[in-house]
XYZ file of C-alpha atoms in Angstrom:
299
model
C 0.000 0.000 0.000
C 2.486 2.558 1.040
C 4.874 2.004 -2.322
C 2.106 2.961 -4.290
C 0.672 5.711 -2.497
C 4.261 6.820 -2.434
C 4.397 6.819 -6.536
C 1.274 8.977 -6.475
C 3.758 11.936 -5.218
C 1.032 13.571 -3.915
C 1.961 16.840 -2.679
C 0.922 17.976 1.308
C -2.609 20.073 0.048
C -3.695 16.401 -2.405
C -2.813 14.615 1.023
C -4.725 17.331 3.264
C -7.703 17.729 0.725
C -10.629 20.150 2.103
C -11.319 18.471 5.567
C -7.860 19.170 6.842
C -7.044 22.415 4.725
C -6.408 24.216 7.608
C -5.239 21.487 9.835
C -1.825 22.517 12.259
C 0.687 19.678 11.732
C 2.262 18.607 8.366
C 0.383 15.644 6.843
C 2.138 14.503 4.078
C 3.456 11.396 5.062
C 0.522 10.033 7.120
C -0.779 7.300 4.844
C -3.654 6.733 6.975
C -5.449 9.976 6.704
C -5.951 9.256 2.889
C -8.968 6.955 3.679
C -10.429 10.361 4.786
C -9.164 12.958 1.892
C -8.619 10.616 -1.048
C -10.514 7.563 -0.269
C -10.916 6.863 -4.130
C -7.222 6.512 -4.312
C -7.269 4.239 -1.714
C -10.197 2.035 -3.098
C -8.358 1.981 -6.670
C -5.145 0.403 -4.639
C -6.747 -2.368 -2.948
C -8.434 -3.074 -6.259
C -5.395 -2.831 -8.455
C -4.005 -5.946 -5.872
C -7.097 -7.831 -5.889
C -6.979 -7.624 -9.949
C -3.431 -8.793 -9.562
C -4.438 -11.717 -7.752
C -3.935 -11.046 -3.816
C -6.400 -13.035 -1.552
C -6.029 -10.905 1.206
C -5.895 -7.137 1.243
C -4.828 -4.948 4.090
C -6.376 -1.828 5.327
C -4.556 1.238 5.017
C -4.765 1.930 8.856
C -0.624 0.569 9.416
C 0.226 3.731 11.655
C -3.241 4.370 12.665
C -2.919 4.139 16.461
C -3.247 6.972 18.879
C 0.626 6.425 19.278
C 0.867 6.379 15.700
C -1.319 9.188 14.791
C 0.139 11.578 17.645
C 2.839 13.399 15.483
C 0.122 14.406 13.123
C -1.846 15.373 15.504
C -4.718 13.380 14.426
C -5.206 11.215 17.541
C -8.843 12.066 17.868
C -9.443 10.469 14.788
C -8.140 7.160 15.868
C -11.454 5.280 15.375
C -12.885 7.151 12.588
C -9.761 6.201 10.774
C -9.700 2.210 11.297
C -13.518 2.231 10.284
C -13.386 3.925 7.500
C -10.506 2.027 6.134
C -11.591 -1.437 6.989
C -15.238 -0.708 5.212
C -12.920 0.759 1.930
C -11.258 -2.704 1.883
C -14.172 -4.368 2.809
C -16.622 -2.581 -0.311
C -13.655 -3.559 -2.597
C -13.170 -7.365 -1.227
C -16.592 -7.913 -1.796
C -16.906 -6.725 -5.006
C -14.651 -9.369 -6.320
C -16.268 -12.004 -4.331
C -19.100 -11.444 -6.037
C -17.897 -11.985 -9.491
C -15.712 -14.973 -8.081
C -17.444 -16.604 -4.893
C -15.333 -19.404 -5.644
C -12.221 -17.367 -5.018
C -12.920 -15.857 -1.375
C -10.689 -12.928 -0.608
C -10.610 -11.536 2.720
C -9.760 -8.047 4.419
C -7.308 -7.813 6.867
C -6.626 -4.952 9.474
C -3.776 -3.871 9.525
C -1.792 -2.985 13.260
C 1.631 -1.738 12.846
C 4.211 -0.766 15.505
C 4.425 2.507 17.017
C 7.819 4.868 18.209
C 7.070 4.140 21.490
C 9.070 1.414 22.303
C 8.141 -0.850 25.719
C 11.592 -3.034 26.253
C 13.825 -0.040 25.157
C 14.482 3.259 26.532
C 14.592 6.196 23.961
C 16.950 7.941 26.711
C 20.832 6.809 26.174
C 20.963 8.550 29.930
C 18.058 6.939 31.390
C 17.945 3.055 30.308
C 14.685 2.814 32.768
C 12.847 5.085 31.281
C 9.900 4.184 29.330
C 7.963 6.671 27.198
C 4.430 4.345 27.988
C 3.417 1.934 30.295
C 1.894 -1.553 29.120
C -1.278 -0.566 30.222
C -0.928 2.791 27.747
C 0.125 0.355 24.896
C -2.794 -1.927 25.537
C -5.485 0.818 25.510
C -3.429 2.478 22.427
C -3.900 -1.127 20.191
C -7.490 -1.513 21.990
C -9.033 1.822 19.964
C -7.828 0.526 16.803
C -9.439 -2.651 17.016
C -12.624 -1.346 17.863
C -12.483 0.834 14.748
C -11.268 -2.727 12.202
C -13.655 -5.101 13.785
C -16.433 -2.512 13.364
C -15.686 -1.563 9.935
C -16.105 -4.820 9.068
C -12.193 -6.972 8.912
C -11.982 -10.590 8.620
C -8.859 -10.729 10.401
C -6.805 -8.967 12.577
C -3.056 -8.582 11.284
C -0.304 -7.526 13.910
C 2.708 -6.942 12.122
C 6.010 -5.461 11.554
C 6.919 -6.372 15.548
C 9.970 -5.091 16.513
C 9.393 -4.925 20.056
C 8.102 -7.819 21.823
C 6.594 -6.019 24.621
C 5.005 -3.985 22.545
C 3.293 -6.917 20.768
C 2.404 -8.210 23.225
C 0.030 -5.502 24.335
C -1.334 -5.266 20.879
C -1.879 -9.278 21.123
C -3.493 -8.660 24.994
C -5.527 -5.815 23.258
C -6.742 -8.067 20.806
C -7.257 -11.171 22.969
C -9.451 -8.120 25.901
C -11.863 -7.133 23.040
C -12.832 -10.632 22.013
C -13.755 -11.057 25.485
C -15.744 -7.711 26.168
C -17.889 -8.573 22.881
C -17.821 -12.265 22.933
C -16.580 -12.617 19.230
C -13.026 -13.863 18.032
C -11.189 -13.330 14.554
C -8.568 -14.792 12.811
C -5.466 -13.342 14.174
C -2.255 -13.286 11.952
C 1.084 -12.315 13.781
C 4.313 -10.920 11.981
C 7.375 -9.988 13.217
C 10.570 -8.032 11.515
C 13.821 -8.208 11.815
C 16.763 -5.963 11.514
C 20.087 -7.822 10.232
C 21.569 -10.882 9.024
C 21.843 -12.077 12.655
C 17.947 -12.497 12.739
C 17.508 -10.870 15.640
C 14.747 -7.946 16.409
C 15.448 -4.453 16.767
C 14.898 -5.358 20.632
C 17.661 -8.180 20.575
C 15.302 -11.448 20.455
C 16.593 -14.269 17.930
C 13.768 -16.133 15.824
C 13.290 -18.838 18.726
C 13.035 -16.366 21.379
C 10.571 -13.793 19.383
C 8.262 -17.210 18.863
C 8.545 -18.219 22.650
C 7.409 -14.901 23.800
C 4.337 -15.417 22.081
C 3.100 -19.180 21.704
C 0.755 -18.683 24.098
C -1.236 -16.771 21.882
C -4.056 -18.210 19.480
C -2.914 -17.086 16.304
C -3.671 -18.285 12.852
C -0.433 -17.692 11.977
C 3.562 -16.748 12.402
C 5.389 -15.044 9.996
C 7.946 -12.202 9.003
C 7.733 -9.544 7.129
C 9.848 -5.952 5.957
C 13.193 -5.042 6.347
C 14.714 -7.726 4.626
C 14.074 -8.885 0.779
C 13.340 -13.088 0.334
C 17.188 -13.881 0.013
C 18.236 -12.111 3.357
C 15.038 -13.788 4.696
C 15.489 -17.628 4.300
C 17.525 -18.861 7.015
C 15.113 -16.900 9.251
C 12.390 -18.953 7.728
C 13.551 -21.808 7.415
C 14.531 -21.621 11.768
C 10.285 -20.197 11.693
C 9.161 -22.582 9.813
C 11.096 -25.116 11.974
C 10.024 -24.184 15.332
C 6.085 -22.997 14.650
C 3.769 -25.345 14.736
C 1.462 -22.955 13.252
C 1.204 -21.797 9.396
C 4.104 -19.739 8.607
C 3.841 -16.070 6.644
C 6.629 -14.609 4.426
C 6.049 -10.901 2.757
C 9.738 -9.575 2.575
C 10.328 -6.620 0.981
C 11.281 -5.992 -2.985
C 14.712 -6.586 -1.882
C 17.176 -4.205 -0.217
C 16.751 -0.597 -0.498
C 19.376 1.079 -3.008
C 21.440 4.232 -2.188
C 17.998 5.864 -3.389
C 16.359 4.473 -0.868
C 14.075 2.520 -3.527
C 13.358 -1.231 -3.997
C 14.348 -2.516 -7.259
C 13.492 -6.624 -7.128
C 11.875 -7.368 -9.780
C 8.524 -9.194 -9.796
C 10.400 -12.664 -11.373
C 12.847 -12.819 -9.110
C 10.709 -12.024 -5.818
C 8.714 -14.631 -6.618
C 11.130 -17.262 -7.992
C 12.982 -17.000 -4.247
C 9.469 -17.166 -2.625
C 8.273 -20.575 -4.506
C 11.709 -22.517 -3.816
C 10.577 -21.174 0.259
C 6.929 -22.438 -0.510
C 8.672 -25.856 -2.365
C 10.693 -26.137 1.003
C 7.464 -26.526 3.089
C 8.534 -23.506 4.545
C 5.485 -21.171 3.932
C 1.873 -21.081 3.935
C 1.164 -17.392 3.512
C 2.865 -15.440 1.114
C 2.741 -11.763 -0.129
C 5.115 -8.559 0.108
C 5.772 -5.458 1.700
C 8.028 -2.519 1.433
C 8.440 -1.898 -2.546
C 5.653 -4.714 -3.768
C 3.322 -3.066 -6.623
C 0.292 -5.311 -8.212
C 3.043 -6.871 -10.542
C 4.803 -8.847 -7.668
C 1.806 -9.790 -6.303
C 0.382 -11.501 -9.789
C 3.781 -13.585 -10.445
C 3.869 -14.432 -6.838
């Protein structure tokens, strides 16, 4: 979603548009507010994917949190945000199912991390010090799925995980709502990681990150960003090894260049991902940072 906004260029009035005209923080890098000011655009990418082939489309709600939304001063708008998204994807999911009920495709909401960081201080001076408490982080992840399960989500995606503790309070979040309502979802879990070591940002290897979290019901495990599919198969493979849940793999378009752009194409991306699949190693498959329609339809 966000590599093809991104192509769009759209300048900071196209990503304002009239509601936030006169709105006092910059806005031209918060994705999320789109399903607001251009939610055409936003329709037109989740259909472009589904045309391509993808079963599963996410919502464009990634940094919607209150967290998340915070520097753009748009944290009142938390729920209206997540609903509005999730019933986008939702109109445009269902459109294909009906020319294709044999080929279900599902919506999936979309929870990414925030900068506030639970097992890490953001003081060098101060190692205690935690911007938020659990309890903040919890209530944080619990607004947003208010807002996806009432727009209308099949599943609940938590994703891009850097920080454990952090997930899980979006996982305890998730797991606190299905309680209060007496419903559950699907619940898909992705972490990232942030070298070749195939550790976390936080410092937890592959085995550790999956420990920390086993307890949860989850459809699935999986990784996702930062690396493309060759950095990502040993940490795979070890996933794929140790979960005895289905396993997700959306890498990036390979490696950022010294323009800061992903430039794997859409044959190679998804020759690398079928010897992972021919492996036994995935069940899930897709791609993140850098992945337009095209990688999607030869994946």
């Amino acid at each position: 979603m966000g590599t093809v906004i991104h192509a769009h260029k759209l300048s900071e009035g196209d990503v304002r548009g009239e509601r936030f005209a006169g709105h006092s923080c910059e806005l031209k890098n918060c994705t999320d507010v789109l399903v607001l000011t251009r939610p055409k655009l936003v329709a037109e990418i989740h259909r472009n994917f589904l045309q391509a082939g993808a079963d599963i489309i996410e919502t464009d709600t990634f940094n919607a949190t209150r967290f998340g939304l915070a520097d753009f001063g748009l944290s009142e708008w938390v729920y209206e945000i997540n609903t509005t998204a999730a019933r986008l994807a939702r109109r445009e999911a269902d459109r294909f199912n009906e020319l294709t009920p044999n080929k279900p495709r599902f919506v999936a909401g979309s929870m990414g991390p925030t900068s506030v960081c639970l097992s890490m201080s953001p003081k060098a001076e101060d190692p205690g010090y935690r911007a938020a408490t659990f309890d903040q982080m919890v209530e944080n992840y619990l607004e947003q799925v208010r807002g996806l399960v009432d727009g209308g989500v099949d599943i609940l995606l938590a994703e891009t995980a850097f920080d454990t503790l952090s997930l899980k309070a979006c996982l305890y979040a998730i797991e606190e709502y299905f309680q209060q309502q007496r419903i559950r979802l699907p619940v898909m879990v992705s972490g990232t990681i942030v070298g070749k070591d195939g550790r976390t940002l936080s410092g937890q290897t592959i085995e550790a990150f999956w420990i920390s979290i086993s307890h949860f019901d989850m459809l699935s495990v999986g990784l996702n960003c930062s690396l493309g599919p060759e950095q990502m198969r040993p940490h795979i493979e070890t996933l794929a090894r140790i979960a005895p849940v289905p396993v997700s793999c959306y890498p990036n378009a390979g490696l950022p260049n010294e323009m800061g752009e992903f430039d794997e194409s859409p044959e190679r991306m998804a020759e690398v991902l079928r010897d992972f699949a021919a492996c036994g190693w995935l069940n899930l498959v897709g791609g993140c940072c850098g992945t337009t329609p095209e990688h999607v339809r030869q994946i």
